Structure formats: structure tokens, C-alpha cells
Amino acid sequence: MIAGSGVLVTGPSANSAPATPATPATANAAAAATSLQELVPQPVQIQPHTDIVFNLTATAKIQIATDSARKPAELLAGILRPSTGFPLPVETGVTGDGIVLLNNADPKVGQEGYQLDVTPKQVIIRANSAQGHFNGISTLRQLLPAKTEAKTKQSGPWTVPGASILDYPRYQHRGAMLDVARHFFTPDQVKRYIDQIAAFKINYFHLHLSDDQGWRLEIKSWPELTKIGGSTEVGGRKGNLFYTQDQYKDLVAYAQNRGITVIPEFDMPGHTNAALASYGELNCDGKKRPLYTGTEVGFSSLCISKDITYKFVEDVVREVSAITPGPYFHIGGDEALSTPDADFVKFMNRVLPIVKKYGKITTGWHEFIKTTTDTAPVPQFWGTETSDANVAAAAKRGNKILMSPANKIYLDMKYNKNTKLGQDWAGLVEVKTAYGWNPGAYLNGVTEANVRGVEAPLWTETIKTSADIEYMAFPRLPVAAELGWATAATQNWDKFAPRLGAQAPRWKVQGINYYASTQVPWKK
């Protein structure tokens, strides 16, 4: 292993003695060792210990040094109990064999990194925070056999290869976005996606909660938003297609218990037809707009000159901020084609202070950043070109940039011309294309130090089911996770593709409807 490179070198040399016949034990050890070469994202350092294999047994415990590791430990226990059939109690204090979560990791791993050491009797994960333990657990899951992800009892053995891993992320923000406005997804469907992204060290989940086609979260001071605006979606399906605030709080907590922070988005001043159909006073002429179930963009705008518009915005920000523990509030701001530039600036000059008033940091699609010189807001770049003067200027001032170029990492882009789902306005995005860019050197004037992280958005104009989500997200969501976590020095398609392909058995066990790209050598 080359320190700092993530490169793992194992196996006999060309002059080694002939191999001895395999036994069940050696075969299990070999299979376990192979998993060290199949991790996504790639860890910073891996040191194999080829003479060691840990075997999880029925008497094993998950042991924690302090309560800060309890949620990660309970998550791991909940994953392993159904497949192994083992009780795997979570206990405070280290008293025996099993999986151990300790504090005080090497300072170089920071708050999100971890150290994972496999001994004959224990798997020890050291971290400096719960977030680090969540990330270490994601790695441990991939070191165990794929069948550990099953929801029903399976036969063992449950082996982990001997190794010492030291790991930490390239970027602090590794995100996934789900549009629940174009097509609505139930809380259980959203939780399924949260579980899937958590397995790849994604730490932010961006929920696009409003658009022309639907308003998806209860706002108690504006009840018609969901009564009217939450009554339909693309294609015209009718129903109560929204989340109550209690359901939203449950989703937020569910994500937190997997190490993920929710970022709510309410797009404005454009992409607002669902709100304009709910309340006539938000329109300049005072008349409600008809509900919209198509897929065009750019035709709607809040009335910039009316004070009621800003009362509306403040009420939404106030209510949502009160039930969102994370630090960010996403204001959209994209494709405001029906809002004159001067009005767009006026609107943002009123709205950005409102977000700050309720203790949140503004993030939004990158168009909004031209309206402010404040260095706290986070512009999310979604363009298809490699130059944007406003984003470059923001980076120079000190804003951190979230990278989501549509022609690289939009998960709703078709893989190829024969893909039945998705769109192609930003191009066709096969797996190699999604991998083949460097977030820290993609935009002119935006350096590695200027980049906050990577987020993979999934817009749902054509996406109706969980199977649809999975087909478009897998395998490209793990690609985004790799780009956000692994060091730039490890970026090599020929080495990454086999690691990505090695995820297939695990996805089959989990029932993930992934796209089997011919660019990837899929493991059987």
C-alpha cells in the first residue's frame, strides 16, 4: 500500500511457489480479502493484514465507548441482525469480542474520517464524531459478505479481512437531491432512497419540495399550499400529495440517524406555479393560476412588488427552519425567466436576509449568487459550460461552491439514446462520463480550495417509482460519492470501474434496480 494514495497491492509475485489447494477456510479468507479491493468510495489508506480474518459470531456484541456512537452502532445492528440472525446487543464499554466503536481517532481524519482495524477478535472503528463512525460503518458493510444486506436470515460465515484503514473525505459536502415536486414520493419511498445513499457516505440529502407542479410540505399559516398546490403532479394524478410537518420531521430524523443532514428547498421566485395556483394574492393581478401538470419551465414568478410576497416567503422560511435542524435553507433561484433581472435582484435582496434571520445559511442554484457579495451563501453550480463569471467571482470573494454540472452528474439525464427514462437536454451521461471530471478543476476560476463538494440531483419529470429512482441513480450516485470522497490522485477509470462493478451482488441482495452499463465489468 502506498500511503496517501489509496492504492492497495496484494497477491503473490510471479515467482511465488505453487498455490496450495483451497479449503473452505482459505476460500472464505480469500473472498474476504478481495473485498478490500472493492470499496466505493476508495479509502485514503489501506494496509492489508493477510494473516488475519475476523469472523462475526452469534456471541458478538457491538460495543461503544460513549453514547455519541450509539446511533451509528444501532444502525449497524439493525442492518446485521436480520441476515445473521445474531442478537448483536449494543453495549457501553468494551468487554469482549465483536465490533467496537471508540473515540479519539488520529487527528488527521478530522470530524468525518475514521480508522478501521480488523483483528482476529474485534473490528475496531475509531472516530472523532458520530459522523466518522457512520462513515466507518459504511466501509465495514462493504467488507462483509453481500448477503449481510439481506432482510431475511442467511447462512454464514460472516468474515471481514484483516486490515488497517485510515480514511477521510476530500470534500465536506457529498450530496444527493430528490425532486418530490414533479412526481410525489411517499415517506417510505424517500426513506428507501435515504438508506441507499447512506451506504456510500453521502452526508447531505436535498429535498426539492416545491415547483410549478406541486407544493409538498404543509405550511400551517398557508394551508391552501398543500390543499390545492399539493393535490396533483406531472401527468395529472390527484390526491393528498404532500408531507405533513410531522412526516417531514420524521424524514429528517430518519436521515439524521444515518448520518445525513436534510436540506429543504423551496424554489423561488420562479418554479412557483403551485403556490400561485393556491393563493391569488401572490400573483400581480390577484388571480389564482390554474394547476400545472406539464414539464415546461420558466413561465411562473412570484409578484416581486407586493409586500404579501415577502410575508409568504418569511412564513415558509420560519416554519420550515423551525423543524429543520440542519444549517442550510435552499431558495432555488434557477430559471426565473419570467422575472426581470432588476426584479430578481430586488427579490433576493429581500429574501436572503429573511433566511439569515431564522438562523439558516442560504444555498441555491447558482444564478442567485450574482445578487449578493456575502460570502456565506453557497451557490450550487448546475450549468453545462466550464465558465461562469458570477460563480468565479463568488469563489474569488470566498464563497464555497457546490458542484452539480448537469452534463456530468444530473441523475435524470439518459444514459444513452435508448434509455426510456430521463431527459437529454444536458446530453447523454453514461457512467464513464459521470466519472470523467474533476470537481476541483472543472470551472474556470474555481479551484479545489473553492469547492465545498459534489451533489447529484435527480429531477423526476419522468420518474414515478422507486424502481425508476434506482435505475437512474445506480450506478451514477456511487460515482458522485466517489468523486466527493476519494482523493483526486486516485481518479482512474480503469481502476474504478471494477470497484463499481463489484457492488452488483450487494445491490441484487438489496433489490436495487440498477442500470447494468456495458462500460462496467459487473461482478456476478
Short mmCIF file of C-alpha atoms in Angstrom, two decimals:
data_model
loop_
_atom_site.label_atom_id
_atom_site.label_comp_id
_atom_site.label_asym_id
_atom_site.label_seq_id
_atom_site.Cartn_x
_atom_site.Cartn_y
_atom_site.Cartn_z
CA MET A 1 0.00 0.00 0.00
CA ILE A 2 1.27 3.45 -0.92
CA ALA A 3 0.42 5.81 1.92
CA GLY A 4 -1.98 8.56 0.96
CA SER A 5 -2.72 7.09 -2.46
CA GLY A 6 -5.43 4.63 -1.62
CA VAL A 7 -3.53 2.08 -3.73
CA LEU A 8 -3.80 -1.47 -2.47
CA VAL A 9 -1.22 -4.03 -3.58
CA THR A 10 -1.87 -7.66 -2.71
CA GLY A 11 -1.33 -11.11 -4.13
CA PRO A 12 1.66 -13.36 -4.91
CA SER A 13 4.53 -12.34 -7.14
CA ALA A 14 5.23 -14.05 -10.44
CA ASN A 15 7.98 -16.13 -8.77
CA SER A 16 5.85 -17.35 -5.87
CA ALA A 17 5.67 -21.04 -5.05
CA PRO A 18 2.68 -23.00 -6.43
CA ALA A 19 -0.55 -22.36 -4.56
CA THR A 20 -1.78 -24.99 -2.13
CA PRO A 21 -5.23 -26.48 -2.72
CA ALA A 22 -8.04 -24.27 -1.47
CA THR A 23 -10.05 -25.29 1.59
CA PRO A 24 -13.35 -23.77 2.70
CA ALA A 25 -11.45 -21.70 5.26
CA THR A 26 -8.89 -20.38 2.77
CA ALA A 27 -11.62 -19.73 0.23
CA ASN A 28 -13.54 -17.66 2.78
CA ALA A 29 -10.36 -15.76 3.68
CA ALA A 30 -9.63 -15.09 0.01
CA ALA A 31 -13.17 -13.85 -0.59
CA ALA A 32 -12.90 -11.60 2.43
CA ALA A 33 -9.54 -10.19 1.29
CA THR A 34 -10.96 -9.43 -2.14
CA SER A 35 -13.44 -7.02 -0.56
CA LEU A 36 -10.55 -4.72 0.37
CA GLN A 37 -10.07 -4.08 -3.33
CA GLU A 38 -13.77 -3.36 -3.98
CA LEU A 39 -14.55 -0.41 -1.73
CA VAL A 40 -16.54 2.58 -3.00
CA PRO A 41 -15.57 5.28 -2.20
CA GLN A 42 -11.86 4.43 -2.23
CA PRO A 43 -10.29 4.95 1.22
CA VAL A 44 -7.21 7.12 1.65
CA GLN A 45 -5.03 4.32 3.07
CA ILE A 46 -5.50 0.55 3.25
CA GLN A 47 -2.94 -1.77 4.85
CA PRO A 48 -3.94 -5.44 4.43
CA HIS A 49 -3.10 -7.99 7.12
CA THR A 50 -3.26 -11.17 5.10
CA ASP A 51 -2.80 -13.46 8.11
CA ILE A 52 -5.90 -12.14 9.86
CA VAL A 53 -9.61 -12.79 9.32
CA PHE A 54 -12.32 -11.66 11.72
CA ASN A 55 -15.37 -13.88 11.98
CA LEU A 56 -18.57 -12.35 13.37
CA THR A 57 -20.27 -14.91 15.63
CA ALA A 58 -23.55 -15.27 17.48
CA THR A 59 -21.97 -14.14 20.77
CA ALA A 60 -20.54 -10.92 19.34
CA LYS A 61 -21.52 -7.55 20.73
CA ILE A 62 -21.43 -4.06 19.26
CA GLN A 63 -19.59 -2.11 21.91
CA ILE A 64 -19.36 1.67 22.25
CA ALA A 65 -17.09 3.79 24.40
CA THR A 66 -19.58 6.68 24.74
CA ASP A 67 -23.17 7.42 23.83
CA SER A 68 -22.03 9.58 20.91
CA ALA A 69 -21.54 6.34 18.96
CA ARG A 70 -24.91 4.83 19.88
CA LYS A 71 -26.83 5.85 16.75
CA PRO A 72 -24.16 4.51 14.38
CA ALA A 73 -24.00 1.31 16.43
CA GLU A 74 -27.77 0.87 16.37
CA LEU A 75 -27.79 1.44 12.61
CA LEU A 76 -25.19 -1.28 12.12
CA ALA A 77 -27.02 -3.68 14.43
CA GLY A 78 -30.26 -3.08 12.55
CA ILE A 79 -28.58 -3.98 9.26
CA LEU A 80 -26.80 -7.11 10.53
CA ARG A 81 -29.41 -8.72 12.78
CA PRO A 82 -31.90 -9.84 10.09
CA SER A 83 -29.32 -11.52 7.85
CA THR A 84 -27.12 -13.10 10.53
CA GLY A 85 -29.86 -13.96 12.99
CA PHE A 86 -27.48 -12.83 15.77
CA PRO A 87 -28.73 -10.69 18.69
CA LEU A 88 -25.75 -8.26 18.44
CA PRO A 89 -26.58 -6.21 21.54
CA VAL A 90 -25.30 -2.64 21.66
CA GLU A 91 -23.49 -2.12 24.94
CA THR A 92 -21.48 0.68 26.52
CA GLY A 93 -18.00 -0.46 27.49
CA VAL A 94 -15.50 -2.74 25.77
CA THR A 95 -15.66 -6.18 27.38
CA GLY A 96 -15.20 -8.79 24.69
CA ASP A 97 -15.22 -9.88 21.08
CA GLY A 98 -17.18 -8.15 18.37
CA ILE A 99 -17.38 -4.70 16.81
CA VAL A 100 -16.01 -1.81 18.84
CA LEU A 101 -16.65 1.91 18.28
CA LEU A 102 -14.04 4.07 20.00
CA ASN A 103 -13.32 7.79 20.15
CA ASN A 104 -10.04 9.68 19.70
CA ALA A 105 -9.07 8.78 16.16
CA ASP A 106 -5.92 10.18 14.58
CA PRO A 107 -6.49 13.97 14.29
CA LYS A 108 -5.68 13.84 10.58
CA VAL A 109 -9.04 12.13 9.86
CA GLY A 110 -10.93 15.18 11.14
CA GLN A 111 -14.59 15.04 12.13
CA GLU A 112 -15.80 12.81 9.29
CA GLY A 113 -12.93 10.37 8.92
CA TYR A 114 -12.24 7.15 10.77
CA GLN A 115 -9.72 4.41 11.41
CA LEU A 116 -10.83 0.82 10.97
CA ASP A 117 -8.67 -2.00 12.33
CA VAL A 118 -9.54 -5.66 11.91
CA THR A 119 -8.05 -8.11 14.43
CA PRO A 120 -8.86 -11.81 14.94
CA LYS A 121 -11.30 -10.95 17.74
CA GLN A 122 -12.53 -7.43 17.03
CA VAL A 123 -13.30 -4.87 14.36
CA ILE A 124 -12.38 -1.52 15.88
CA ILE A 125 -13.67 1.73 14.39
CA ARG A 126 -12.14 4.89 15.82
CA ALA A 127 -13.63 8.29 15.03
CA ASN A 128 -13.80 11.79 16.44
CA SER A 129 -17.57 12.15 15.99
CA ALA A 130 -20.73 10.18 15.29
CA GLN A 131 -20.35 11.20 11.64
CA GLY A 132 -16.98 9.48 11.50
CA HIS A 133 -18.48 6.33 12.98
CA PHE A 134 -21.28 6.37 10.38
CA ASN A 135 -18.66 6.55 7.65
CA GLY A 136 -16.59 3.76 9.16
CA ILE A 137 -19.68 1.59 9.35
CA SER A 138 -20.33 2.19 5.63
CA THR A 139 -16.88 0.76 4.92
CA LEU A 140 -17.39 -2.21 7.24
CA ARG A 141 -20.64 -3.09 5.46
CA GLN A 142 -18.74 -3.43 2.18
CA LEU A 143 -16.07 -5.60 3.83
CA LEU A 144 -18.70 -8.09 4.98
CA PRO A 145 -20.31 -10.52 2.51
CA ALA A 146 -23.01 -9.03 0.28
CA LYS A 147 -25.67 -11.23 1.87
CA THR A 148 -25.33 -9.29 5.14
CA GLU A 149 -27.62 -6.74 3.47
CA ALA A 150 -30.48 -9.28 3.24
CA LYS A 151 -33.69 -8.73 5.18
CA THR A 152 -34.03 -12.44 5.98
CA LYS A 153 -31.73 -14.88 7.78
CA GLN A 154 -28.83 -16.18 5.68
CA SER A 155 -26.08 -18.72 6.27
CA GLY A 156 -22.59 -17.54 7.27
CA PRO A 157 -19.70 -17.28 7.71
CA TRP A 158 -19.57 -13.54 8.31
CA THR A 159 -15.93 -12.74 7.67
CA VAL A 160 -14.00 -9.45 7.47
CA PRO A 161 -10.45 -9.36 6.04
CA GLY A 162 -7.60 -8.28 8.27
CA ALA A 163 -6.67 -4.70 7.55
CA SER A 164 -5.94 -1.25 8.90
CA ILE A 165 -7.76 1.57 7.12
CA LEU A 166 -7.30 5.28 7.63
CA ASP A 167 -9.80 7.39 5.76
CA TYR A 168 -11.30 10.87 5.45
CA PRO A 169 -13.24 12.77 2.76
CA ARG A 170 -11.95 15.02 0.02
CA TYR A 171 -14.95 17.35 0.39
CA GLN A 172 -17.19 18.22 3.32
CA HIS A 173 -20.39 18.07 1.23
CA ARG A 174 -21.38 14.89 -0.60
CA GLY A 175 -24.99 15.26 -1.53
CA ALA A 176 -27.96 13.71 -3.28
CA MET A 177 -31.09 15.61 -4.30
CA LEU A 178 -34.55 14.15 -4.88
CA ASP A 179 -37.26 16.14 -6.63
CA VAL A 180 -40.57 15.23 -4.96
CA ALA A 181 -42.43 18.11 -6.64
CA ARG A 182 -42.71 16.90 -10.24
CA HIS A 183 -43.71 13.43 -9.04
CA PHE A 184 -44.52 12.87 -5.38
CA PHE A 185 -42.86 10.08 -3.42
CA THR A 186 -44.22 8.71 -0.16
CA PRO A 187 -42.24 8.90 3.08
CA ASP A 188 -41.39 5.21 2.79
CA GLN A 189 -40.07 5.70 -0.74
CA VAL A 190 -37.94 8.61 0.41
CA LYS A 191 -36.61 6.56 3.32
CA ARG A 192 -35.65 3.78 0.91
CA TYR A 193 -33.54 6.24 -1.07
CA ILE A 194 -32.01 7.67 2.12
CA ASP A 195 -30.93 4.14 3.10
CA GLN A 196 -29.38 3.62 -0.32
CA ILE A 197 -27.38 6.84 -0.37
CA ALA A 198 -26.20 6.41 3.22
CA ALA A 199 -24.30 3.28 2.19
CA PHE A 200 -21.91 5.45 0.13
CA LYS A 201 -21.06 8.13 2.73
CA ILE A 202 -23.49 10.70 1.32
CA ASN A 203 -23.96 13.24 4.12
CA TYR A 204 -26.50 15.74 2.70
CA PHE A 205 -29.96 14.98 1.35
CA HIS A 206 -31.51 17.87 -0.58
CA LEU A 207 -35.30 17.67 -0.86
CA HIS A 208 -36.80 19.73 -3.69
CA LEU A 209 -40.16 20.40 -2.05
CA SER A 210 -41.88 22.87 -4.37
CA ASP A 211 -42.17 23.58 -8.06
CA ASP A 212 -44.71 24.51 -10.71
CA GLN A 213 -46.37 21.10 -10.45
CA GLY A 214 -46.66 20.70 -6.70
CA TRP A 215 -46.15 22.06 -3.19
CA ARG A 216 -45.14 19.14 -0.99
CA LEU A 217 -44.84 20.34 2.62
CA GLU A 218 -47.54 21.55 4.98
CA ILE A 219 -47.20 25.25 5.85
CA LYS A 220 -49.63 25.84 8.67
CA SER A 221 -50.00 29.57 8.10
CA TRP A 222 -50.76 29.00 4.38
CA PRO A 223 -52.88 25.81 4.33
CA GLU A 224 -54.02 26.11 0.71
CA LEU A 225 -50.45 25.43 -0.44
CA THR A 226 -50.97 21.74 0.17
CA LYS A 227 -54.76 21.61 -0.14
CA ILE A 228 -54.55 23.00 -3.67
CA GLY A 229 -50.87 23.06 -4.60
CA GLY A 230 -50.26 19.58 -3.21
CA SER A 231 -53.20 17.98 -4.99
CA THR A 232 -51.59 16.91 -8.26
CA GLU A 233 -48.31 16.24 -10.13
CA VAL A 234 -46.89 15.73 -13.61
CA GLY A 235 -49.37 13.67 -15.58
CA GLY A 236 -52.37 14.80 -13.52
CA ARG A 237 -52.58 12.21 -10.73
CA LYS A 238 -54.80 13.53 -7.91
CA GLY A 239 -54.51 13.06 -4.19
CA ASN A 240 -53.03 14.39 -0.96
CA LEU A 241 -49.56 14.50 -2.46
CA PHE A 242 -47.65 16.20 0.33
CA TYR A 243 -45.97 15.66 3.69
CA THR A 244 -47.38 16.88 6.95
CA GLN A 245 -44.85 18.66 9.14
CA ASP A 246 -44.78 15.60 11.40
CA GLN A 247 -43.96 13.38 8.42
CA TYR A 248 -41.21 15.78 7.38
CA LYS A 249 -39.74 15.80 10.89
CA ASP A 250 -39.75 12.01 10.82
CA LEU A 251 -37.85 12.03 7.50
CA VAL A 252 -35.33 14.49 8.93
CA ALA A 253 -34.81 12.29 11.99
CA TYR A 254 -34.55 9.16 9.83
CA ALA A 255 -31.79 10.81 7.80
CA GLN A 256 -30.01 12.05 10.94
CA ASN A 257 -29.95 8.51 12.28
CA ARG A 258 -27.94 7.57 9.18
CA GLY A 259 -25.51 10.47 9.36
CA ILE A 260 -27.35 12.61 6.80
CA THR A 261 -28.44 16.26 7.06
CA VAL A 262 -31.60 17.29 5.19
CA ILE A 263 -31.57 20.50 3.13
CA PRO A 264 -35.10 21.68 2.27
CA GLU A 265 -35.61 23.57 -0.99
CA PHE A 266 -38.47 25.90 -1.87
CA ASP A 267 -37.78 27.26 -5.33
CA MET A 268 -38.37 31.00 -5.83
CA PRO A 269 -39.18 33.40 -7.43
CA GLY A 270 -39.72 31.13 -10.44
CA HIS A 271 -40.89 27.50 -10.42
CA THR A 272 -43.76 28.70 -8.21
CA ASN A 273 -46.95 27.88 -10.11
CA ALA A 274 -48.22 25.54 -7.38
CA ALA A 275 -48.10 28.44 -4.92
CA LEU A 276 -49.61 30.85 -7.46
CA ALA A 277 -52.48 28.39 -8.03
CA SER A 278 -53.07 28.19 -4.27
CA TYR A 279 -53.15 31.91 -3.45
CA GLY A 280 -54.23 34.56 -5.93
CA GLU A 281 -52.62 37.33 -3.89
CA LEU A 282 -49.15 36.01 -4.79
CA ASN A 283 -49.85 37.00 -8.40
CA CYS A 284 -49.57 40.63 -9.51
CA ASP A 285 -53.13 40.52 -10.89
CA GLY A 286 -54.53 38.89 -7.75
CA LYS A 287 -55.89 35.89 -9.67
CA LYS A 288 -55.10 32.25 -9.00
CA ARG A 289 -53.28 30.39 -11.73
CA PRO A 290 -54.51 27.02 -12.95
CA LEU A 291 -52.72 23.96 -11.64
CA TYR A 292 -49.98 22.74 -13.97
CA THR A 293 -49.17 19.10 -14.73
CA GLY A 294 -46.76 19.52 -17.66
CA THR A 295 -42.97 19.78 -17.70
CA GLU A 296 -42.14 23.19 -19.19
CA VAL A 297 -40.11 25.67 -17.13
CA GLY A 298 -39.62 29.41 -16.82
CA PHE A 299 -43.22 30.63 -17.03
CA SER A 300 -44.01 31.44 -13.38
CA SER A 301 -42.94 34.13 -10.96
CA LEU A 302 -43.98 35.42 -7.59
CA CYS A 303 -45.09 39.08 -7.69
CA ILE A 304 -41.92 40.93 -6.74
CA SER A 305 -43.58 44.28 -5.98
CA LYS A 306 -46.12 43.03 -3.41
CA ASP A 307 -45.37 43.02 0.30
CA ILE A 308 -47.54 39.90 0.71
CA THR A 309 -44.91 38.00 -1.29
CA TYR A 310 -42.33 38.58 1.41
CA LYS A 311 -44.75 37.74 4.21
CA PHE A 312 -45.35 34.47 2.36
CA VAL A 313 -41.63 33.80 1.97
CA GLU A 314 -40.94 34.64 5.61
CA ASP A 315 -43.72 32.38 6.87
CA VAL A 316 -42.37 29.49 4.81
CA VAL A 317 -38.79 30.07 5.93
CA ARG A 318 -39.88 30.47 9.55
CA GLU A 319 -41.99 27.32 9.73
CA VAL A 320 -39.56 25.12 7.82
CA SER A 321 -36.47 26.39 9.66
CA ALA A 322 -38.13 25.57 12.98
CA ILE A 323 -38.40 21.87 12.04
CA THR A 324 -35.08 21.59 10.16
CA PRO A 325 -32.07 21.16 12.46
CA GLY A 326 -29.54 21.38 9.62
CA PRO A 327 -27.87 24.73 8.89
CA TYR A 328 -28.98 25.22 5.26
CA PHE A 329 -32.09 26.51 3.50
CA HIS A 330 -32.21 26.20 -0.30
CA ILE A 331 -34.06 29.01 -2.06
CA GLY A 332 -33.85 27.67 -5.61
CA GLY A 333 -33.46 30.76 -7.80
CA ASP A 334 -32.97 28.96 -11.11
CA GLU A 335 -34.69 29.52 -14.43
CA ALA A 336 -36.53 32.66 -13.27
CA LEU A 337 -37.16 33.50 -16.91
CA SER A 338 -40.38 35.40 -16.17
CA THR A 339 -38.73 37.63 -13.57
CA PRO A 340 -36.88 40.66 -15.00
CA ASP A 341 -33.26 40.91 -13.82
CA ALA A 342 -33.90 44.02 -11.75
CA ASP A 343 -36.81 42.33 -10.01
CA PHE A 344 -34.73 39.19 -9.43
CA VAL A 345 -32.11 41.28 -7.64
CA LYS A 346 -34.80 43.10 -5.65
CA PHE A 347 -36.37 39.80 -4.63
CA MET A 348 -33.10 38.24 -3.50
CA ASN A 349 -32.17 41.40 -1.58
CA ARG A 350 -35.36 40.90 0.45
CA VAL A 351 -35.20 37.11 0.77
CA LEU A 352 -31.56 36.44 1.73
CA PRO A 353 -31.88 38.46 4.97
CA ILE A 354 -35.03 36.51 5.84
CA VAL A 355 -33.13 33.22 5.64
CA LYS A 356 -30.38 34.67 7.83
CA LYS A 357 -32.98 35.99 10.29
CA TYR A 358 -34.12 32.43 11.01
CA GLY A 359 -30.62 31.15 11.60
CA LYS A 360 -30.01 29.40 8.31
CA ILE A 361 -27.32 29.68 5.64
CA THR A 362 -28.68 30.29 2.17
CA THR A 363 -27.90 27.86 -0.59
CA GLY A 364 -29.43 27.98 -4.04
CA TRP A 365 -28.92 27.28 -7.71
CA HIS A 366 -26.00 29.39 -8.85
CA GLU A 367 -28.00 32.16 -10.55
CA PHE A 368 -28.78 33.81 -7.21
CA ILE A 369 -25.15 34.47 -6.29
CA LYS A 370 -24.94 37.47 -8.64
CA THR A 371 -27.25 39.37 -6.28
CA THR A 372 -25.04 39.36 -3.18
CA THR A 373 -21.46 39.88 -2.04
CA ASP A 374 -21.99 37.96 1.20
CA THR A 375 -19.51 35.08 1.31
CA ALA A 376 -21.67 32.79 3.49
CA PRO A 377 -24.25 31.67 0.89
CA VAL A 378 -23.46 28.53 -1.12
CA PRO A 379 -24.13 28.64 -4.87
CA GLN A 380 -24.88 25.26 -6.42
CA PHE A 381 -23.47 25.22 -9.96
CA TRP A 382 -25.70 23.26 -12.32
CA GLY A 383 -24.58 24.59 -15.71
CA THR A 384 -23.15 22.70 -18.65
CA GLU A 385 -20.31 25.07 -19.53
CA THR A 386 -16.94 25.33 -17.83
CA SER A 387 -17.10 29.09 -17.33
CA ASP A 388 -19.46 31.21 -15.26
CA ALA A 389 -18.30 34.71 -14.40
CA ASN A 390 -20.65 35.13 -11.44
CA VAL A 391 -19.64 31.83 -9.84
CA ALA A 392 -15.95 32.56 -10.42
CA ALA A 393 -16.37 35.99 -8.83
CA ALA A 394 -18.12 34.43 -5.83
CA ALA A 395 -15.30 31.92 -5.45
CA LYS A 396 -12.74 34.71 -5.56
CA ARG A 397 -14.64 36.53 -2.79
CA GLY A 398 -14.60 33.41 -0.64
CA ASN A 399 -17.91 31.62 -1.28
CA LYS A 400 -17.68 27.84 -1.31
CA ILE A 401 -19.13 26.30 -4.48
CA LEU A 402 -21.26 23.14 -4.60
CA MET A 403 -20.68 21.34 -7.88
CA SER A 404 -23.60 19.75 -9.79
CA PRO A 405 -22.88 20.21 -13.51
CA ALA A 406 -25.92 18.87 -15.32
CA ASN A 407 -23.96 17.25 -18.15
CA LYS A 408 -21.91 15.27 -15.65
CA ILE A 409 -23.88 14.46 -12.54
CA TYR A 410 -27.60 15.08 -13.10
CA LEU A 411 -29.02 11.65 -12.42
CA ASP A 412 -32.08 12.23 -14.60
CA MET A 413 -30.06 12.50 -17.80
CA LYS A 414 -30.44 9.48 -20.05
CA TYR A 415 -27.53 7.06 -20.17
CA ASN A 416 -27.87 6.68 -23.93
CA LYS A 417 -30.40 7.36 -26.67
CA ASN A 418 -32.25 4.12 -25.85
CA THR A 419 -32.81 4.92 -22.16
CA LYS A 420 -36.58 5.00 -21.65
CA LEU A 421 -36.49 7.20 -18.56
CA GLY A 422 -34.99 10.63 -18.13
CA GLN A 423 -34.15 13.61 -20.32
CA ASP A 424 -31.31 14.58 -22.64
CA TRP A 425 -31.25 18.38 -22.68
CA ALA A 426 -27.82 18.38 -20.98
CA GLY A 427 -26.57 15.43 -23.02
CA LEU A 428 -26.32 11.69 -22.61
CA VAL A 429 -24.49 10.79 -19.40
CA GLU A 430 -23.10 7.27 -19.32
CA VAL A 431 -21.28 6.07 -16.24
CA LYS A 432 -17.80 6.88 -17.57
CA THR A 433 -18.96 10.41 -18.42
CA ALA A 434 -20.33 10.88 -14.90
CA TYR A 435 -16.93 9.85 -13.51
CA GLY A 436 -14.75 11.69 -16.00
CA TRP A 437 -14.50 15.15 -14.50
CA ASN A 438 -12.62 16.74 -11.62
CA PRO A 439 -14.84 18.85 -9.32
CA GLY A 440 -11.84 20.87 -8.17
CA ALA A 441 -10.69 21.79 -11.68
CA TYR A 442 -13.90 21.89 -13.74
CA LEU A 443 -14.96 25.54 -13.62
CA ASN A 444 -12.65 28.31 -14.70
CA GLY A 445 -11.78 30.43 -11.69
CA VAL A 446 -12.95 27.79 -9.22
CA THR A 447 -10.09 25.90 -7.59
CA GLU A 448 -10.01 22.84 -5.36
CA ALA A 449 -9.97 25.12 -2.31
CA ASN A 450 -13.12 26.92 -3.53
CA VAL A 451 -15.20 23.75 -3.85
CA ARG A 452 -17.50 22.78 -0.99
CA GLY A 453 -18.41 19.45 -2.52
CA VAL A 454 -20.46 17.50 -5.04
CA GLU A 455 -24.19 16.87 -5.24
CA ALA A 456 -26.07 14.56 -7.61
CA PRO A 457 -29.61 15.87 -8.31
CA LEU A 458 -32.41 13.62 -9.54
CA TRP A 459 -35.27 15.50 -11.20
CA THR A 460 -38.44 13.48 -11.59
CA GLU A 461 -40.35 14.69 -14.64
CA THR A 462 -40.19 11.09 -15.96
CA ILE A 463 -39.56 9.30 -12.65
CA LYS A 464 -42.60 7.75 -10.97
CA THR A 465 -41.50 4.79 -8.83
CA SER A 466 -38.68 3.69 -6.53
CA ALA A 467 -37.52 1.36 -9.30
CA ASP A 468 -37.25 4.40 -11.59
CA ILE A 469 -35.21 6.29 -8.98
CA GLU A 470 -32.85 3.35 -8.59
CA TYR A 471 -32.37 2.82 -12.32
CA MET A 472 -31.25 6.42 -12.83
CA ALA A 473 -29.27 6.75 -9.58
CA PHE A 474 -27.39 3.47 -9.66
CA PRO A 475 -24.59 3.31 -10.59
CA ARG A 476 -24.15 7.09 -11.01
CA LEU A 477 -24.92 8.04 -7.40
CA PRO A 478 -21.96 5.95 -6.16
CA VAL A 479 -19.88 7.69 -8.84
CA ALA A 480 -20.76 11.05 -7.27
CA ALA A 481 -19.91 9.63 -3.84
CA GLU A 482 -16.51 8.54 -5.14
CA LEU A 483 -15.80 11.98 -6.59
CA GLY A 484 -16.82 13.65 -3.35
CA TRP A 485 -14.84 11.39 -1.02
CA ALA A 486 -11.79 9.84 -2.68
CA THR A 487 -8.61 11.83 -3.27
CA ALA A 488 -8.12 13.33 -6.72
CA ALA A 489 -4.92 11.28 -7.10
CA THR A 490 -6.92 8.04 -7.17
CA GLN A 491 -9.17 9.09 -10.07
CA ASN A 492 -8.61 6.41 -12.70
CA TRP A 493 -11.49 4.89 -14.65
CA ASP A 494 -9.78 1.57 -15.34
CA LYS A 495 -9.29 1.02 -11.61
CA PHE A 496 -12.61 2.47 -10.52
CA ALA A 497 -14.85 0.53 -12.93
CA PRO A 498 -14.08 -2.90 -11.37
CA ARG A 499 -14.69 -1.49 -7.88
CA LEU A 500 -18.02 -0.12 -9.04
CA GLY A 501 -18.90 -3.40 -10.73
CA ALA A 502 -18.18 -5.26 -7.52
CA GLN A 503 -21.23 -3.59 -5.94
CA ALA A 504 -23.64 -5.62 -8.10
CA PRO A 505 -24.05 -8.65 -5.78
CA ARG A 506 -24.87 -6.33 -2.88
CA TRP A 507 -27.39 -4.38 -4.96
CA LYS A 508 -29.04 -7.60 -6.05
CA VAL A 509 -29.44 -8.66 -2.42
CA GLN A 510 -30.91 -5.24 -1.61
CA GLY A 511 -33.27 -5.38 -4.57
CA ILE A 512 -31.85 -2.23 -6.19
CA ASN A 513 -32.96 -1.87 -9.81
CA TYR A 514 -29.59 -0.69 -11.14
CA TYR A 515 -28.60 0.04 -14.73
CA ALA A 516 -26.09 -2.60 -15.86
CA SER A 517 -23.95 -0.35 -18.05
CA THR A 518 -21.79 -2.18 -20.56
CA GLN A 519 -18.96 0.17 -19.56
CA VAL A 520 -18.67 -1.55 -16.18
CA PRO A 521 -17.37 -5.10 -15.54
CA TRP A 522 -20.15 -6.30 -13.27
CA LYS A 523 -19.33 -8.93 -10.68
CA LYS A 524 -21.59 -11.97 -10.78
#
